[in-house]
Amino acid sequence: GAREWLVTNGIGGYASGTIACTLARRYHGLLVAALKPPVGRTVLVSKLDETASYGDHYYPLFANRWESGVVEPDGFHNLERFHMEGTTPVWTYACADALLEKRVWMQLGANTTFVRYDLRRATAPLSLTTKALVTHRDHHGNTRASDWPAEPTVEPVTHGLRVLAFDGATPLYLLSSTGQAKPVSNWYLGFHLGVEAYRGLDAREDLLHAGDFGVTLQPGESLTLVLSTEKAPNLDGVSAYAARRVYEHELLARTDQEGAPPSVQRLVLAADQFIVKRSLPDDPNGQSVIAGYPWFSDWGRDTMISLPGLTLTTGRPEIAACILQTFACFVDRGMLPNRFPDAGEEPEYNTVDATLWYFEAIRAYHAATGDSDLVRGLFAVLQDIIAWHQRGTRYNIHLDPADGLLYAGTEGVQLTWMDAKVGDWVVTPRTGKPVEVN
């Protein structure tokens, strides 16, 4: 249960978990939707618990760790192989002489996760039953059935189920073009999140068993379950997966790394997972960079430091240009935002160095592309930034005329990359003239 996987959707949403399919973090889930892209990350589907019936035996393919310390069942004993196909995790389960493959991926630009099961080999039909365990909470939180405002509503719709966790919640759709859906609505209590316990945090999770999907597969057949905030997503698992593969093939082609070692190809595909859409009032196609999954939203400093590696090295300068223009819209009193809060409030500006890294990112873009038009377009913003730093901006950030060095710092605010803060206590305030800033 120590090894983990992650897939993303390009708008801040993701799915992640352990290879053993146990929940170990509050951030594990098959659909962690970005309800205010690229933030507002909300766990909607935690897991699918699958059982195969083949011959006269039942084979659990899932595993749960409970508060009591017991792991039950231990379906990972039926896992024959795990590998990655591009960014897609693939599990191969052996049930006697049958081989069942499972894949999980997300649709680009949508809060939609596909889970596909393919019966690769069998000498008889295999019946698959899948329990959907759901919730509706911030990805930094935990679920308590006892705190739930009202009984969730699970109702049948065409091709599946619609779950409304509570009044005003985002509806969740659990759909399949071939599986038979049955609503259930029953709480499972006391899942144990081992990583959160290790971190000293609340480690208990309760989940709603929303419903079941059942199907009998003949050798060569497949079942796709679609977990989505959209009413009518594509239900065809074959075409949806083909689109994902084409997209990743094009990423490698752009980088000119198709013949590169697998490790380099993996880095190119991983780099793409951090680039997300951040719509602006006058530009719906603005872009930004997630500073790290699963905790972080988009941060100014991390975006500018990583921009050359994520976009220029990978042959995608147009994305670099878009990110640089997006951040220009957020420059305020000569400063770039430190971070965009996860709930989608106003950006926070407590950073002395993100704005300086912005200059460096623009320099790197120009060096790689020779595109002077972008620099011309941003020049007035850059001039304004320098003027604000010369006369002084927020948090006492100003140029000291005596020695030409940048001074920064006020009581109770952390401004450098050493930004740990516990309550009102700034761990390393570093008020003055930090060496790496100057």
PDB file of C-alpha atoms in Angstrom, residues 181 346 418:
ATOM      1  CA  ALA A 181     -26.966  -0.018 -11.798  1.00  0.00           C
ATOM      2  CA  GLU A 346      -8.733  36.519  -3.719  1.00  0.00           C
ATOM      3  CA  MET A 418      10.999  29.516   3.682  1.00  0.00           C
TER       4      MET A 418
END
